[in-house]
PDB file of C-alpha atoms and ligand atoms in Angstrom:
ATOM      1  CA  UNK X   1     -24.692  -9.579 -24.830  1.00 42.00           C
ATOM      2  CA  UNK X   2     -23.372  -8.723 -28.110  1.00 44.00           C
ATOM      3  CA  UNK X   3     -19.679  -7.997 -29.064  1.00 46.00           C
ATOM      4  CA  UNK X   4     -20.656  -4.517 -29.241  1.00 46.00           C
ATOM      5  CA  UNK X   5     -21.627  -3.760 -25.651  1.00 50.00           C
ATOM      6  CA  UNK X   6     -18.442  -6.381 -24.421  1.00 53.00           C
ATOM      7  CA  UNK X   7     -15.806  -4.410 -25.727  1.00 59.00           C
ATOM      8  CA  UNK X   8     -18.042  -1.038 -25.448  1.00 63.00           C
ATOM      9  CA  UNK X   9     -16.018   1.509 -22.605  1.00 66.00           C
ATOM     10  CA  UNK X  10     -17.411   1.781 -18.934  1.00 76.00           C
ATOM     11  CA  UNK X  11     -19.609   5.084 -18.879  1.00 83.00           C
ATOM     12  CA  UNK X  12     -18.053   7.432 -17.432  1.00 87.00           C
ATOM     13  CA  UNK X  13     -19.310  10.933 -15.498  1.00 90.00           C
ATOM     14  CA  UNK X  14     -17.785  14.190 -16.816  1.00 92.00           C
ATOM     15  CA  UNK X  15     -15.704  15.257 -13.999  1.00 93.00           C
ATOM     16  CA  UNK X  16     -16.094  18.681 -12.204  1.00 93.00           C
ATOM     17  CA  UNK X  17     -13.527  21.320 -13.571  1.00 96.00           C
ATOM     18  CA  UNK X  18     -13.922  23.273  -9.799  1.00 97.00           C
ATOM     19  CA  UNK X  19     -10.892  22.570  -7.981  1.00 97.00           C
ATOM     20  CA  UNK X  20     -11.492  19.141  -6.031  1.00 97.00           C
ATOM     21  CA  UNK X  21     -14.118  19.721  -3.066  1.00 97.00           C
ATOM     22  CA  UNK X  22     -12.062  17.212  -1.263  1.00 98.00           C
ATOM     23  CA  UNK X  23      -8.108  19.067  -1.663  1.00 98.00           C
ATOM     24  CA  UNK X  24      -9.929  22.122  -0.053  1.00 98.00           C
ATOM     25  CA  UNK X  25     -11.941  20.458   2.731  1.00 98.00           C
ATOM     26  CA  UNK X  26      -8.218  18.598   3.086  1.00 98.00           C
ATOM     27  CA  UNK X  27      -6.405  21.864   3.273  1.00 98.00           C
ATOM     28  CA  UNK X  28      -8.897  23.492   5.763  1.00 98.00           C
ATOM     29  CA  UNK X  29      -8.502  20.577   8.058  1.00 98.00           C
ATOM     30  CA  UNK X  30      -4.094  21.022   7.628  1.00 97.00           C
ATOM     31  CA  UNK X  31      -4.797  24.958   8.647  1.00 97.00           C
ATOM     32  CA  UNK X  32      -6.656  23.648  11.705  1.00 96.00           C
ATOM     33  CA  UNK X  33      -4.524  21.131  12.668  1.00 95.00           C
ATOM     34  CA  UNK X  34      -0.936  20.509  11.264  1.00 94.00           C
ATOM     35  CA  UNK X  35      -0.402  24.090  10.094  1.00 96.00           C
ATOM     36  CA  UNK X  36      -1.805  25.660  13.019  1.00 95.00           C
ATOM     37  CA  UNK X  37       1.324  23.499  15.329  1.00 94.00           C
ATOM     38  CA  UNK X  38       3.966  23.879  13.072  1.00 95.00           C
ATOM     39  CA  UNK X  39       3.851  27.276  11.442  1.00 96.00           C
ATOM     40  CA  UNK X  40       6.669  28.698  13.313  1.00 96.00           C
ATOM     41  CA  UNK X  41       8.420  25.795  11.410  1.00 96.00           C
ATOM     42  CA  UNK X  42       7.102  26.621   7.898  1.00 97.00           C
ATOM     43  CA  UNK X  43       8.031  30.180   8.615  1.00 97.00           C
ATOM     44  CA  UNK X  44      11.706  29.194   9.879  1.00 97.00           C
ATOM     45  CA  UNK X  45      12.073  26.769   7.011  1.00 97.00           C
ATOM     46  CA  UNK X  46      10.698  29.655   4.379  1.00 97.00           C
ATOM     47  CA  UNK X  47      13.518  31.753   5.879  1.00 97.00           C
ATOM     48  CA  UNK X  48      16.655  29.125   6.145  1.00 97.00           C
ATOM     49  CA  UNK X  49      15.829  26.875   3.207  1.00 97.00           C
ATOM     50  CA  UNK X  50      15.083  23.357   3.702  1.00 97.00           C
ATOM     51  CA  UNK X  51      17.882  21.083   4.879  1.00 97.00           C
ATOM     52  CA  UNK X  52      16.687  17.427   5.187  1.00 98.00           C
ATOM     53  CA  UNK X  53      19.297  14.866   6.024  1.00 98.00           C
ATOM     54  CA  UNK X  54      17.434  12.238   4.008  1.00 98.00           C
ATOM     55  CA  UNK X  55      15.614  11.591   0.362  1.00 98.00           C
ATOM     56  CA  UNK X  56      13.593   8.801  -0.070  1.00 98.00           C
ATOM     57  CA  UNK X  57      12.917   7.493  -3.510  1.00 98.00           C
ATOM     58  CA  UNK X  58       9.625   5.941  -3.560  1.00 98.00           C
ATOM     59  CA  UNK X  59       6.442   4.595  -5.530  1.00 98.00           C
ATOM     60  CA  UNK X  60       3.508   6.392  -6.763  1.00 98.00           C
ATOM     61  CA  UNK X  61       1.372   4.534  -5.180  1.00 98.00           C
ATOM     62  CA  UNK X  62      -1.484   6.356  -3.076  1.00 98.00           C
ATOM     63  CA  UNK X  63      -0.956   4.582  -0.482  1.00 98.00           C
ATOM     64  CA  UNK X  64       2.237   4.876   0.710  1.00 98.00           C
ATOM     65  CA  UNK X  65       3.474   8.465   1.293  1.00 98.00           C
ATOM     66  CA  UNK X  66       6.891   8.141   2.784  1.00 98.00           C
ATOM     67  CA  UNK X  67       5.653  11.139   5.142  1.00 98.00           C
ATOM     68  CA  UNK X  68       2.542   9.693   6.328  1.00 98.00           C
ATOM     69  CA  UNK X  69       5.221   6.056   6.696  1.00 98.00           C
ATOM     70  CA  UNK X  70       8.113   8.047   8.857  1.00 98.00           C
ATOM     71  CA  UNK X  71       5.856  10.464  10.496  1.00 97.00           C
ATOM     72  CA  UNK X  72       7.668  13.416   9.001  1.00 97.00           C
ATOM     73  CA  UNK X  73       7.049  17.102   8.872  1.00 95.00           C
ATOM     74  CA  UNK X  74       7.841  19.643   6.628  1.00 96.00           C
ATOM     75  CA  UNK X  75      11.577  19.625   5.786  1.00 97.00           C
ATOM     76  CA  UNK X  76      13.032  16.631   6.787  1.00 98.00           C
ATOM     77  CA  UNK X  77      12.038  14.087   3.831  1.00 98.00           C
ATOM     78  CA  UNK X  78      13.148  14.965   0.555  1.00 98.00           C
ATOM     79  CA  UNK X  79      10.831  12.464  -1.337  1.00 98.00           C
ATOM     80  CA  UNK X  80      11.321  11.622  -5.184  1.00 98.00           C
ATOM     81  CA  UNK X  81       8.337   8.989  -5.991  1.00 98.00           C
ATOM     82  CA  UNK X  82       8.159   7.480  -9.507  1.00 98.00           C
ATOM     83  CA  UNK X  83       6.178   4.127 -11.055  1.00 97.00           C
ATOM     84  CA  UNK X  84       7.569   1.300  -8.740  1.00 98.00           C
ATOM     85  CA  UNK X  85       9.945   3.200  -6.736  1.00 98.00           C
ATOM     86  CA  UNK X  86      13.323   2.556  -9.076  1.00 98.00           C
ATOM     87  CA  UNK X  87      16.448   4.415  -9.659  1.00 98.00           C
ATOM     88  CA  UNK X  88      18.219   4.480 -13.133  1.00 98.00           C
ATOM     89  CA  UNK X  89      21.412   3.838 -13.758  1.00 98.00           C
ATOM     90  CA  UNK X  90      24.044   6.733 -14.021  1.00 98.00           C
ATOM     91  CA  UNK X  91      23.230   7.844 -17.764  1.00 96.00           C
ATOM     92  CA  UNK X  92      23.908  11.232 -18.507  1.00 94.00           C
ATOM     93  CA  UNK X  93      22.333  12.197 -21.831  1.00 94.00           C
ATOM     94  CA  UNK X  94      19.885  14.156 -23.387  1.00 93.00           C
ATOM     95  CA  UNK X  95      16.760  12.432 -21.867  1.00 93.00           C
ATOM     96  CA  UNK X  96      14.891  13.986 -19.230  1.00 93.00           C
ATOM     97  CA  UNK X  97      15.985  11.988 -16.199  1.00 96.00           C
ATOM     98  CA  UNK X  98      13.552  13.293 -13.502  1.00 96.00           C
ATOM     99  CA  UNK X  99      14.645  10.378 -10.690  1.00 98.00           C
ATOM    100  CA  UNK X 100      18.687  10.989 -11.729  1.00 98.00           C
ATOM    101  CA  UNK X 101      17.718  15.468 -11.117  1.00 98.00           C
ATOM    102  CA  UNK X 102      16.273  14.865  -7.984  1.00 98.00           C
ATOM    103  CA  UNK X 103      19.162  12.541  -6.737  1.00 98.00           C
ATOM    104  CA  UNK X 104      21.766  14.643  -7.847  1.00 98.00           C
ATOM    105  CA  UNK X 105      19.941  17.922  -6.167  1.00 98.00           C
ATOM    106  CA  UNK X 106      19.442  16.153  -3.065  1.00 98.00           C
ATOM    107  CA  UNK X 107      23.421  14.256  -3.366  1.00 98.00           C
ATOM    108  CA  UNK X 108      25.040  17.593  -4.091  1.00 97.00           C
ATOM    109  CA  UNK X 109      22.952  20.803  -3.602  1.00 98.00           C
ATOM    110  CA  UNK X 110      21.521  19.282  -0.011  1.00 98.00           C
ATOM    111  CA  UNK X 111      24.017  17.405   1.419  1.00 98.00           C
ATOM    112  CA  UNK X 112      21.904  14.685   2.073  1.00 98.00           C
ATOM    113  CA  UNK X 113      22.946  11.896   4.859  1.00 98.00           C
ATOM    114  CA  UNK X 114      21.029   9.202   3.716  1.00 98.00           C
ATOM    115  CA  UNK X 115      19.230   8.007   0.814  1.00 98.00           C
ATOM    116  CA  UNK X 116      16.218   5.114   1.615  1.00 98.00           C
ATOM    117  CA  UNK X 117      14.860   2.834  -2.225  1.00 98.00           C
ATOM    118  CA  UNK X 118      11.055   2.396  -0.256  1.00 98.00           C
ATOM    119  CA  UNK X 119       9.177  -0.496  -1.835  1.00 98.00           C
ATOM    120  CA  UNK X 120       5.970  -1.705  -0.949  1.00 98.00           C
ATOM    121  CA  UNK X 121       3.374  -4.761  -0.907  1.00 97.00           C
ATOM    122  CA  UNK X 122       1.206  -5.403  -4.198  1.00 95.00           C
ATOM    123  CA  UNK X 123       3.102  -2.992  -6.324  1.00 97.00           C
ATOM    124  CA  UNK X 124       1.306  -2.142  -9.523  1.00 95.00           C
ATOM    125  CA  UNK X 125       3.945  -1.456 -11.260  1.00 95.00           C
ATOM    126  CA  UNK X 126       6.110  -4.281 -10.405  1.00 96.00           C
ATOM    127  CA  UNK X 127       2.792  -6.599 -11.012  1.00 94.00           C
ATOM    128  CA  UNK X 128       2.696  -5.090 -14.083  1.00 91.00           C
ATOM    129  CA  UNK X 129       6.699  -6.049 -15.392  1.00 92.00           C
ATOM    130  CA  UNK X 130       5.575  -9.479 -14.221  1.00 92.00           C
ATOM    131  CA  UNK X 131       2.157 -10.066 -16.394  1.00 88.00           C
ATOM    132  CA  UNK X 132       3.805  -7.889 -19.176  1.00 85.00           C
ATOM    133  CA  UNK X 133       6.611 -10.829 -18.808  1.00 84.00           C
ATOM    134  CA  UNK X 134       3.972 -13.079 -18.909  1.00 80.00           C
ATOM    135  CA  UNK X 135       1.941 -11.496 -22.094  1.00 76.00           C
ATOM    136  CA  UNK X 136       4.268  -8.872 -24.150  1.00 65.00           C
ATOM    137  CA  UNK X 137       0.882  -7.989 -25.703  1.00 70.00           C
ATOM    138  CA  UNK X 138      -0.769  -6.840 -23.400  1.00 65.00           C
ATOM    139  CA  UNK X 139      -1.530  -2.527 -23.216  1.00 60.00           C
ATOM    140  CA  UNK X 140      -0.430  -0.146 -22.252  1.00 56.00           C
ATOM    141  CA  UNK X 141       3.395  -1.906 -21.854  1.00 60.00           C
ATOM    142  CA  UNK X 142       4.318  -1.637 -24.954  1.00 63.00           C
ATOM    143  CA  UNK X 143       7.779  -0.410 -25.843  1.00 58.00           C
ATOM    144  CA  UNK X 144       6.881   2.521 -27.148  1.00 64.00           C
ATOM    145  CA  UNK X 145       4.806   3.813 -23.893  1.00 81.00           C
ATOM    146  CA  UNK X 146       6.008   5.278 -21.211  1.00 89.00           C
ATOM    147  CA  UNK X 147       5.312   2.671 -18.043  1.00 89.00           C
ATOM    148  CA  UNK X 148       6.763  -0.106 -20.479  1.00 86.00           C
ATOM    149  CA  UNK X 149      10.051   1.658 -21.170  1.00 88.00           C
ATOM    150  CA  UNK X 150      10.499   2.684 -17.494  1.00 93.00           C
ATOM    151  CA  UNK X 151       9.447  -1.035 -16.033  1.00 93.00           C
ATOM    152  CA  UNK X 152      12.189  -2.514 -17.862  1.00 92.00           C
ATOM    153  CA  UNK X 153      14.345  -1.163 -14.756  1.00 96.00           C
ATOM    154  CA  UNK X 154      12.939  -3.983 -12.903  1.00 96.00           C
ATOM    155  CA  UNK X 155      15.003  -6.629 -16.013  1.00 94.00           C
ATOM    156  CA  UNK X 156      17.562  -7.410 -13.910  1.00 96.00           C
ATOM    157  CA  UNK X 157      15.922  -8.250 -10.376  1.00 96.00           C
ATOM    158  CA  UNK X 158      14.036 -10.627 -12.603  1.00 94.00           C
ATOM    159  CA  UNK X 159      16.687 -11.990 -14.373  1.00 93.00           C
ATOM    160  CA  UNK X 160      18.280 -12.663 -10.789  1.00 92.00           C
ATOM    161  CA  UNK X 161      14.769 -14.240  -9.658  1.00 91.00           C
ATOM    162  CA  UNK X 162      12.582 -16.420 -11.848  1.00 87.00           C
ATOM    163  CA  UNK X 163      15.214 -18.990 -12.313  1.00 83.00           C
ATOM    164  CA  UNK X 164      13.671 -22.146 -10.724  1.00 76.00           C
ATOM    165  CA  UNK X 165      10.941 -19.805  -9.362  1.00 78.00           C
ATOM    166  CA  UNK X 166       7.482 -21.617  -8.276  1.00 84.00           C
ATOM    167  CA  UNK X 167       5.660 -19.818  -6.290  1.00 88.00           C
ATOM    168  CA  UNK X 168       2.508 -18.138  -7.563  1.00 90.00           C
ATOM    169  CA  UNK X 169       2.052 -14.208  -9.453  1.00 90.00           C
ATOM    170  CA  UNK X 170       1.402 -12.801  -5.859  1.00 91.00           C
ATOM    171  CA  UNK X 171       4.399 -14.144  -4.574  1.00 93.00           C
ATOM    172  CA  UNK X 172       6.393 -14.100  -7.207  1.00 94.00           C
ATOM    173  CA  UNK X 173       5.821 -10.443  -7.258  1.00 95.00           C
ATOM    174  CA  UNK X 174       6.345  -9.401  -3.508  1.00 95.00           C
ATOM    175  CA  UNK X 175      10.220 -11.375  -4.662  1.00 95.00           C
ATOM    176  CA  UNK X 176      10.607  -9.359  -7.222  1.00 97.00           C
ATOM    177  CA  UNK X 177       9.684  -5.816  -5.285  1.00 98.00           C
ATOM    178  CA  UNK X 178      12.473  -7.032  -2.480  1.00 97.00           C
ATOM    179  CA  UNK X 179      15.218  -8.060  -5.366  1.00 97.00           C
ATOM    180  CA  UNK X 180      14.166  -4.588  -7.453  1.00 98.00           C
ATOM    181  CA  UNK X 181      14.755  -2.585  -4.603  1.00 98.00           C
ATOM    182  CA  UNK X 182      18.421  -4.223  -4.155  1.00 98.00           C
ATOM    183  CA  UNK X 183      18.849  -3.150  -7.769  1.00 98.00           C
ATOM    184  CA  UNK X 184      17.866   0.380  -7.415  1.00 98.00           C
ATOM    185  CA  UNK X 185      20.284   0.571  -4.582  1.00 98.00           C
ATOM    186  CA  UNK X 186      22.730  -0.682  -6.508  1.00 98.00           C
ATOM    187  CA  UNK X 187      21.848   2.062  -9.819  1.00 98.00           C
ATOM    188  CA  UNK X 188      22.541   4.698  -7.437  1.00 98.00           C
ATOM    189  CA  UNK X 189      26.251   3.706  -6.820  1.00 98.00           C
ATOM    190  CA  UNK X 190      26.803   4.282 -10.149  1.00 98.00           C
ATOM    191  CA  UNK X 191      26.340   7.691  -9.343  1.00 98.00           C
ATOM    192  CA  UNK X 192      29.689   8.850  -9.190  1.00 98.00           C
ATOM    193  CA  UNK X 193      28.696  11.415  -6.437  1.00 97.00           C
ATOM    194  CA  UNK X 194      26.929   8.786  -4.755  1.00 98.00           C
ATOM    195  CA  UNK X 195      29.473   6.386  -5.104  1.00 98.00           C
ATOM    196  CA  UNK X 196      32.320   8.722  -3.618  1.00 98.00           C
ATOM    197  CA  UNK X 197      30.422   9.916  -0.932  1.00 98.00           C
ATOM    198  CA  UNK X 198      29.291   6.454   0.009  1.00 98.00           C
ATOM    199  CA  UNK X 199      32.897   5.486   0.181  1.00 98.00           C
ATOM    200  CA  UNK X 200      33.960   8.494   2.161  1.00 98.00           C
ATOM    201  CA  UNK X 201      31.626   7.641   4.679  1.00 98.00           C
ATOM    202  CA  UNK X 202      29.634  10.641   3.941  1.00 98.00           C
ATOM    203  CA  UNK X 203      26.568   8.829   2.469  1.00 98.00           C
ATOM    204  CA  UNK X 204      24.754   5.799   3.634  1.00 98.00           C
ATOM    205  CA  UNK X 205      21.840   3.373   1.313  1.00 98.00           C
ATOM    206  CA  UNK X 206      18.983   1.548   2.692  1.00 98.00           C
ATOM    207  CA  UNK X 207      16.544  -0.598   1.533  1.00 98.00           C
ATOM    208  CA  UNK X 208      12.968  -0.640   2.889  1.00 98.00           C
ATOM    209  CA  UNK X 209       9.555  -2.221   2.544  1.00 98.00           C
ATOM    210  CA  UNK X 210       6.307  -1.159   3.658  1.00 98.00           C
ATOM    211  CA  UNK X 211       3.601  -3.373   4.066  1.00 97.00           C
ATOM    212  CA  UNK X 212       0.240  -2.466   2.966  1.00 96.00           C
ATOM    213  CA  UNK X 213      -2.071  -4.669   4.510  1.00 94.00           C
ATOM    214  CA  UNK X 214      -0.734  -4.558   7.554  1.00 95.00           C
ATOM    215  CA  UNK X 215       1.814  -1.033   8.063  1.00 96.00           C
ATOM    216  CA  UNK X 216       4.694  -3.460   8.540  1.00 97.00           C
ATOM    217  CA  UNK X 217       7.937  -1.891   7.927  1.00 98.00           C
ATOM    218  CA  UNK X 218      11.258  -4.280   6.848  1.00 98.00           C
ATOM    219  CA  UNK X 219      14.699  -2.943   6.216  1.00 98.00           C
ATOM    220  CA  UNK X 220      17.452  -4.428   4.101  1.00 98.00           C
ATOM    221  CA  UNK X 221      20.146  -6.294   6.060  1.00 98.00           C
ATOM    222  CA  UNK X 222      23.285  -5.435   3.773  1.00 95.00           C
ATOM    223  CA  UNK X 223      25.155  -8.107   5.228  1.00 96.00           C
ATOM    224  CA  UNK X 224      22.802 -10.952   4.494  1.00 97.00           C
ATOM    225  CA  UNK X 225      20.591  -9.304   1.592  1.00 96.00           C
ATOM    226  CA  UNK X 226      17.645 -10.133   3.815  1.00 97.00           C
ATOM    227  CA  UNK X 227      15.051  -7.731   4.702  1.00 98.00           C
ATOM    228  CA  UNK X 228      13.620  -7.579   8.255  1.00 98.00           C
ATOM    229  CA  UNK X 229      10.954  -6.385  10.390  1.00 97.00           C
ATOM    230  CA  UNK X 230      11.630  -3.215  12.024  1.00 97.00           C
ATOM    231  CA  UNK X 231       9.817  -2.395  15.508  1.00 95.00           C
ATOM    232  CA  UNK X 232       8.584  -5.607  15.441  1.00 94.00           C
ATOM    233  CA  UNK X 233       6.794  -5.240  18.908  1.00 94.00           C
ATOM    234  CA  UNK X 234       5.773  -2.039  18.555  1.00 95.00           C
ATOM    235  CA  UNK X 235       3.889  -3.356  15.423  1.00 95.00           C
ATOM    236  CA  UNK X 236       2.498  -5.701  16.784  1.00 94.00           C
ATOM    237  CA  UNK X 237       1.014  -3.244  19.835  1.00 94.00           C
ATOM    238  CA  UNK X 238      -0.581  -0.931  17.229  1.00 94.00           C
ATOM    239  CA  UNK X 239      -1.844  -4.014  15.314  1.00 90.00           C
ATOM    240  CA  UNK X 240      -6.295  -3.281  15.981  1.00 79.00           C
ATOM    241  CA  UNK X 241      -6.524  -7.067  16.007  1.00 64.00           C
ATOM    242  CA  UNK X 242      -4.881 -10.022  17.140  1.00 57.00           C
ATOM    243  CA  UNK X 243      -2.386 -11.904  14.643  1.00 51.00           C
ATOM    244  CA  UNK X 244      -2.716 -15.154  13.681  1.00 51.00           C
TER     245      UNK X 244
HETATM  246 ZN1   ZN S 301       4.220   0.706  -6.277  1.00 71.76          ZN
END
């Protein structure tokens, strides 16, 4: 093999420009199914605006939809998902602050009771802080591009967590989501809408993790910092095999 055809780009197929085969074979099956039960719903919530009591901010990731998670239907999640599930810090400026918009919407416009940071098993984006700490040259996390800049959220859980760490990158990484989302929780009260409210009773925080390999759900004990299993029998009753 020559140099040539090693660094040479994976062929790649010209992608369709119809409108994905799968969305509308999706959609049809939501008109037969979910749509069909809860129109009167839709139709109420088209007339009465949407009034969720909770907003979840969580990660990209195609595999955990905070709806599909908390079996929700249509108006009671308000769901703000961005590259590893973070929340800034309080900055008001003149960057575009997408996360901070939808926070302060759902804080101030909605009324919203309770605001859950939703983390999850092999995060790519929390992976990639980690190997970027590892090798600053690698692309596309440079500081210039977008993922790097926005990673850098996660400084401070890791700061808090490789000191005297061992364990290996998997690990090391699952740490890291746990500690990142205690750090997100803790950006938000420097909202000062969040932070009044929180302190008024009005507004409550929670941290949660969602397993992918195996749907389990663990919520952050504020008391201890420690995150537990949630439902753990009823997890274990919908488990398709025995654990081991
Ligand atoms: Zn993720």
């Amino acid at each position: 093999m020559t140099d040539t055809q090693v660094n040479a780009p994976a062929r790649r197929t010209p992608v369709s420009t119809d409108f994905p085969d799968r969305l509308i074979r999706g959609y049809e099956a939501f008109l037969g199914g979910r749509f069909s039960a809860e129109q009167q719903r839709y139709r109420a919530l088209s007339e009465m605006g949407q009034k969720p009591r909770t907003m979840v901010i969580g990660c990209c990731d195609s595999r955990v939809s905070p709806e599909v998670i908390f079996d929700a239907g249509p108006g009671e999640l308000f769901v703000v998902r961005n590259v590893a599930n973070l929340a800034p810090p309080y900055a008001p400026n003149n960057d575009y602050h997408g996360t901070s918009a939808a926070l302060e919407f759902a804080v101030m416009a909605l009324r919203v009771e309770h605001i859950v940071v939703l983390g999850h098993g092999q995060c790519g984006g929390v992976r990639a802080y980690v190997e970027n700490e590892h090798d600053p040259y690698m692309r596309p996390l440079s500081p210039g591009d977008f993922i790097g800049k926005w990673i850098r959220l996660i400084q401070p859980a890791h700061e808090l967590t490789i000191e005297g760490s061992n364990e290996d990158i998997g690990a090391y990484v699952e740490r890291l989501a746990h500690e990142s989302i205690k750090q997100s929780l803790a950006n938000l009260r420097t909202f000062p809408c969040v932070k009044t409210l929180e302190e008024r009773g009005l507004l409550a925080l929670h941290g949660a993790y969602f397993s992918v390999m195996d749907g389990r759900l663990l919520t952050l004990d504020p008391a201890t910092g420690v995150f537990g299993a949630v439902s753990a029998d009823v997890h274990v009753g919908a488990l398709s095999e025995p654990r081991f």
